[in-house]
Amino acid sequence: MNQGKRVAVVTGAAQGVGQRVSEVLAERGFRLALVDLRAPQETTDAIQSGGREVLSEVGDISHEPVVERFVRRVYDTWGRADVLVNNAGIAFISPAESTAASDYRRVLEVNLVAPFLLAKGFGAKMLAAGQGSIVNVASIAGLVGVSDRAAYNASKHGLVGLTRTLGAARGGRGVRVNAVCPGWIKTDMDSAAQSQGLYADSDIEGRVPMGRFATADDVARAIAFLADERESAFINGHTLVVDGGWTADGSWDSLRLGHR
């Protein structure tokens, strides 16, 4: 068991933000422990090609025994976890009156219960070590309402609340807990929504003052900033918004677009 190098744990690491943040943290010298519902092979290959160490696990992290097994494996292998990135999440787009309770519960299980279980399991170890950083990937949907996303919005609002609560409880014991709240990102999840005709690029680009979607790299570098105990040493319980100005802008469309 080699305890020398820092270890970062990333959930939902097979694609999108999870893949990119894993690569960025590997570039910064971390060993990576990855978990997803499917094998994060592309991410693993990219990290190993850069000469970094990585382990991966396949499993449903909304189930506590899966999380407990994953925590044991990371500590049996490396004896430490310095950073936890709770990135895994699912969307569900439907009017509230048409949303089945089972679908609502599944979104909460993945987007809110799973981060709690990971923050519980890895957090206990971090508290025992007196150091660590947890970064939860929430959303601007955790700060404002977005129609037809009752389950998703509720889960992300809950994740922001969990972040603040754990930051308050753990900051004095060396474990910082923060969240990033991205705006719309060009990912497979976005492509699936657009393929259903739910919105177009112009809807998002016109709403964002910076006139573009977020990229996985935009979000990954914000996460890496919050993960780093030197760069963000006194930031705790915070929600870092990465939305190009979406939630700051109260302008109407013609006024906003008139300033482009």
Coordinates of C-alpha atoms in Angstrom, one line a residue:
M1 CA 0.0 0.0 0.0
N2 CA 1.5 3.3 -1.2
Q3 CA 0.3 6.3 0.8
G4 CA 2.7 8.9 -0.8
K5 CA 0.6 10.5 -3.5
R6 CA -2.7 12.3 -3.2
V7 CA -5.8 10.4 -4.3
A8 CA -8.9 11.7 -5.9
V9 CA -12.2 9.8 -6.1
V10 CA -14.5 10.7 -9.0
T11 CA -18.0 9.4 -9.6
G12 CA -19.7 9.3 -13.0
A13 CA -16.2 9.2 -14.6
A14 CA -17.0 7.4 -17.8
Q15 CA -17.9 10.5 -19.8
G16 CA -18.5 14.2 -19.8
V17 CA -17.5 16.3 -16.8
G18 CA -16.5 13.2 -14.8
Q19 CA -14.1 12.1 -17.5
R20 CA -12.6 15.6 -18.0
V21 CA -12.1 16.3 -14.2
S22 CA -10.4 12.9 -13.8
E23 CA -8.0 13.9 -16.6
V24 CA -7.3 17.3 -15.1
L25 CA -6.7 15.9 -11.6
A26 CA -4.4 13.3 -13.0
E27 CA -2.5 16.0 -14.8
R28 CA -2.1 17.7 -11.4
G29 CA -0.5 14.6 -9.9
F30 CA -3.4 12.8 -8.3
R31 CA -4.0 9.0 -8.4
L32 CA -7.6 8.4 -9.5
A33 CA -10.3 6.1 -8.2
L34 CA -13.2 6.1 -10.6
V35 CA -16.7 4.7 -10.4
D36 CA -19.6 4.6 -12.8
L37 CA -22.5 2.4 -13.9
R38 CA -20.4 1.3 -16.9
A39 CA -16.6 0.7 -17.0
P40 CA -14.8 4.1 -17.5
Q41 CA -12.4 2.5 -19.9
E42 CA -11.7 5.6 -22.1
T43 CA -11.0 7.7 -18.9
T44 CA -8.8 4.9 -17.5
D45 CA -6.8 4.6 -20.7
A46 CA -6.3 8.4 -20.9
I47 CA -5.0 8.5 -17.3
Q48 CA -2.7 5.5 -17.7
S49 CA -1.3 6.9 -21.0
G50 CA -0.2 9.9 -19.0
G51 CA 1.7 7.7 -16.6
R52 CA -0.7 8.1 -13.7
E53 CA -2.2 5.4 -11.4
V54 CA -5.9 4.6 -11.6
L55 CA -8.4 2.1 -10.4
S56 CA -12.0 1.8 -11.5
E57 CA -15.2 0.2 -10.2
V58 CA -18.5 -0.5 -11.8
G59 CA -21.6 -0.2 -9.6
D60 CA -24.7 1.7 -8.6
I61 CA -23.6 4.2 -6.0
S62 CA -27.1 4.8 -4.8
H63 CA -26.7 1.4 -3.0
E64 CA -24.8 1.7 0.3
P65 CA -23.1 -1.7 0.1
V66 CA -21.6 -0.7 -3.3
V67 CA -20.3 2.5 -1.8
E68 CA -18.9 0.7 1.3
R69 CA -17.1 -1.8 -1.0
F70 CA -15.6 1.0 -3.1
V71 CA -14.4 2.9 0.0
R72 CA -12.7 -0.3 1.3
R73 CA -11.0 -0.9 -2.1
V74 CA -9.6 2.6 -2.3
Y75 CA -8.2 2.5 1.2
D76 CA -6.9 -1.1 0.8
T77 CA -5.1 0.0 -2.3
W78 CA -3.8 3.4 -1.4
G79 CA -4.6 4.1 2.2
R80 CA -6.0 7.5 1.6
A81 CA -8.5 9.7 -0.2
D82 CA -7.8 13.4 -0.4
V83 CA -10.6 14.5 -2.8
L84 CA -14.1 13.3 -3.5
V85 CA -15.9 14.6 -6.6
N86 CA -19.6 13.7 -6.5
N87 CA -20.3 14.1 -10.2
A88 CA -22.6 11.2 -11.1
G89 CA -26.1 12.4 -12.0
I90 CA -29.1 11.8 -14.1
A91 CA -31.8 14.0 -15.6
F92 CA -35.5 13.5 -16.0
I93 CA -37.6 16.0 -18.1
S94 CA -41.3 15.8 -17.5
P95 CA -44.1 18.0 -16.2
A96 CA -44.5 17.4 -12.4
E97 CA -48.1 16.2 -13.0
S98 CA -46.9 13.5 -15.4
T99 CA -43.9 12.3 -13.3
A100 CA -44.2 8.9 -11.7
A101 CA -43.2 8.6 -8.1
S102 CA -40.7 5.9 -9.1
D103 CA -39.0 8.2 -11.6
Y104 CA -38.9 11.0 -9.0
R105 CA -37.4 8.7 -6.4
R106 CA -34.8 7.3 -8.9
V107 CA -33.5 10.8 -9.6
L108 CA -33.2 11.6 -5.9
E109 CA -31.4 8.3 -5.3
V110 CA -28.7 9.0 -7.9
N111 CA -28.4 12.8 -7.5
L112 CA -28.8 13.2 -3.8
V113 CA -28.7 9.9 -1.8
A114 CA -25.5 8.7 -3.6
P115 CA -23.5 11.9 -2.9
F116 CA -24.6 11.6 0.7
L117 CA -23.5 8.0 0.9
L118 CA -20.1 8.8 -0.6
A119 CA -19.6 11.9 1.6
K120 CA -20.5 9.6 4.6
G121 CA -18.1 6.8 3.7
F122 CA -15.1 8.8 2.4
G123 CA -15.9 11.7 4.7
A124 CA -15.5 9.6 7.8
K125 CA -12.0 8.6 6.7
M126 CA -11.1 12.2 5.8
L127 CA -12.3 13.3 9.2
A128 CA -10.1 10.7 10.9
A129 CA -7.2 12.0 8.8
G130 CA -8.0 15.6 9.6
Q131 CA -8.0 16.7 6.0
G132 CA -9.9 16.4 2.7
S133 CA -12.0 18.2 0.1
I134 CA -15.4 17.1 -1.2
V135 CA -16.8 18.8 -4.3
N136 CA -20.4 18.2 -5.2
V137 CA -21.5 18.8 -8.8
A138 CA -24.9 20.5 -8.5
S139 CA -26.4 22.8 -11.1
I140 CA -27.9 26.2 -11.7
A141 CA -31.1 24.1 -11.3
G142 CA -30.1 23.9 -7.7
L143 CA -30.3 27.7 -7.4
V144 CA -33.3 28.6 -9.6
G145 CA -36.4 26.8 -11.0
V146 CA -36.4 25.3 -14.5
S147 CA -39.7 24.1 -15.8
D148 CA -40.5 20.4 -16.4
R149 CA -37.6 19.2 -14.2
A150 CA -39.2 18.8 -10.7
A151 CA -37.2 15.8 -9.8
Y152 CA -33.8 17.1 -11.1
N153 CA -34.3 20.6 -9.6
A154 CA -35.3 19.1 -6.2
S155 CA -32.3 16.9 -6.2
K156 CA -29.9 19.7 -7.0
H157 CA -31.4 22.1 -4.5
G158 CA -31.0 19.3 -2.0
L159 CA -27.4 18.8 -3.0
V160 CA -26.6 22.5 -2.4
G161 CA -28.2 22.2 1.0
L162 CA -26.2 19.1 1.8
T163 CA -23.0 20.9 0.7
R164 CA -23.7 23.8 3.1
T165 CA -24.6 21.5 6.0
L166 CA -21.5 19.3 5.6
G167 CA -19.3 22.3 5.2
A168 CA -20.6 23.8 8.4
A169 CA -20.2 20.5 10.3
R170 CA -16.8 19.5 8.9
G171 CA -14.8 22.6 8.2
G172 CA -13.5 22.9 11.7
R173 CA -12.1 19.4 11.4
G174 CA -10.1 19.9 8.3
V175 CA -12.6 18.7 5.6
R176 CA -13.9 21.3 3.2
V177 CA -17.2 20.7 1.4
N178 CA -18.1 22.8 -1.7
A179 CA -20.2 22.6 -4.8
V180 CA -20.1 23.8 -8.4
C181 CA -23.3 24.8 -10.1
P182 CA -22.8 24.6 -13.9
G183 CA -25.1 26.0 -16.5
W184 CA -25.9 24.1 -19.6
I185 CA -23.0 21.9 -20.8
K186 CA -22.4 20.2 -24.1
T187 CA -22.5 16.6 -23.0
D188 CA -24.3 13.4 -24.1
M189 CA -27.1 14.3 -21.6
D190 CA -27.6 17.5 -23.5
S191 CA -27.6 15.9 -26.9
A192 CA -30.2 13.4 -25.8
A193 CA -32.5 16.2 -24.7
Q194 CA -32.0 18.1 -27.9
S195 CA -32.7 15.0 -30.0
Q196 CA -36.2 15.0 -28.4
G197 CA -36.7 18.6 -29.6
L198 CA -36.8 20.0 -26.1
Y199 CA -34.6 22.9 -26.9
A200 CA -32.1 24.2 -29.5
D201 CA -28.6 25.6 -29.1
S202 CA -29.9 29.1 -29.8
D203 CA -32.2 28.8 -26.7
I204 CA -29.2 28.4 -24.4
E205 CA -26.7 30.6 -26.2
G206 CA -29.3 33.4 -26.3
R207 CA -29.9 33.1 -22.5
V208 CA -26.2 33.1 -21.4
P209 CA -24.5 36.5 -21.4
M210 CA -21.3 34.9 -22.6
G211 CA -23.2 33.5 -25.6
R212 CA -22.2 29.9 -25.4
F213 CA -22.6 26.6 -23.6
A214 CA -20.3 25.6 -20.8
T215 CA -17.7 22.9 -21.7
A216 CA -16.7 20.0 -19.6
D217 CA -13.3 21.6 -19.2
D218 CA -14.8 24.8 -17.8
V219 CA -16.5 22.8 -15.0
A220 CA -13.6 20.4 -14.5
R221 CA -11.2 23.3 -13.8
A222 CA -13.6 24.9 -11.3
I223 CA -13.8 21.6 -9.5
A224 CA -10.0 21.2 -9.5
F225 CA -9.7 24.7 -8.0
L226 CA -12.1 23.7 -5.1
A227 CA -10.3 20.4 -4.7
D228 CA -6.9 22.1 -4.2
E229 CA -6.1 22.8 -0.6
R230 CA -3.6 25.5 -1.6
E231 CA -5.7 27.4 -4.1
S232 CA -9.0 27.3 -2.2
A233 CA -7.8 26.8 1.4
F234 CA -10.4 29.1 3.0
I235 CA -13.4 28.3 0.8
N236 CA -15.9 26.0 2.5
G237 CA -19.7 25.5 2.2
H238 CA -19.6 27.5 -1.0
T239 CA -21.5 27.1 -4.3
L240 CA -19.3 28.2 -7.2
V241 CA -21.5 29.1 -10.2
V242 CA -20.0 28.2 -13.6
D243 CA -22.8 29.4 -15.9
G244 CA -21.4 32.3 -18.0
G245 CA -23.5 34.8 -16.1
W246 CA -26.9 33.0 -16.5
T247 CA -28.1 33.4 -12.9
A248 CA -26.7 36.9 -12.6
D249 CA -28.6 38.3 -15.6
G250 CA -32.1 39.7 -15.1
S251 CA -32.1 41.2 -18.6
W252 CA -34.8 40.5 -21.1
D253 CA -33.7 38.9 -24.4
S254 CA -33.5 42.0 -26.6
L255 CA -31.5 43.9 -24.0
R256 CA -29.1 41.0 -23.5
L257 CA -28.6 40.3 -27.1
G258 CA -28.2 44.0 -27.8
H259 CA -25.0 44.0 -25.9
R260 CA -23.4 41.3 -28.0

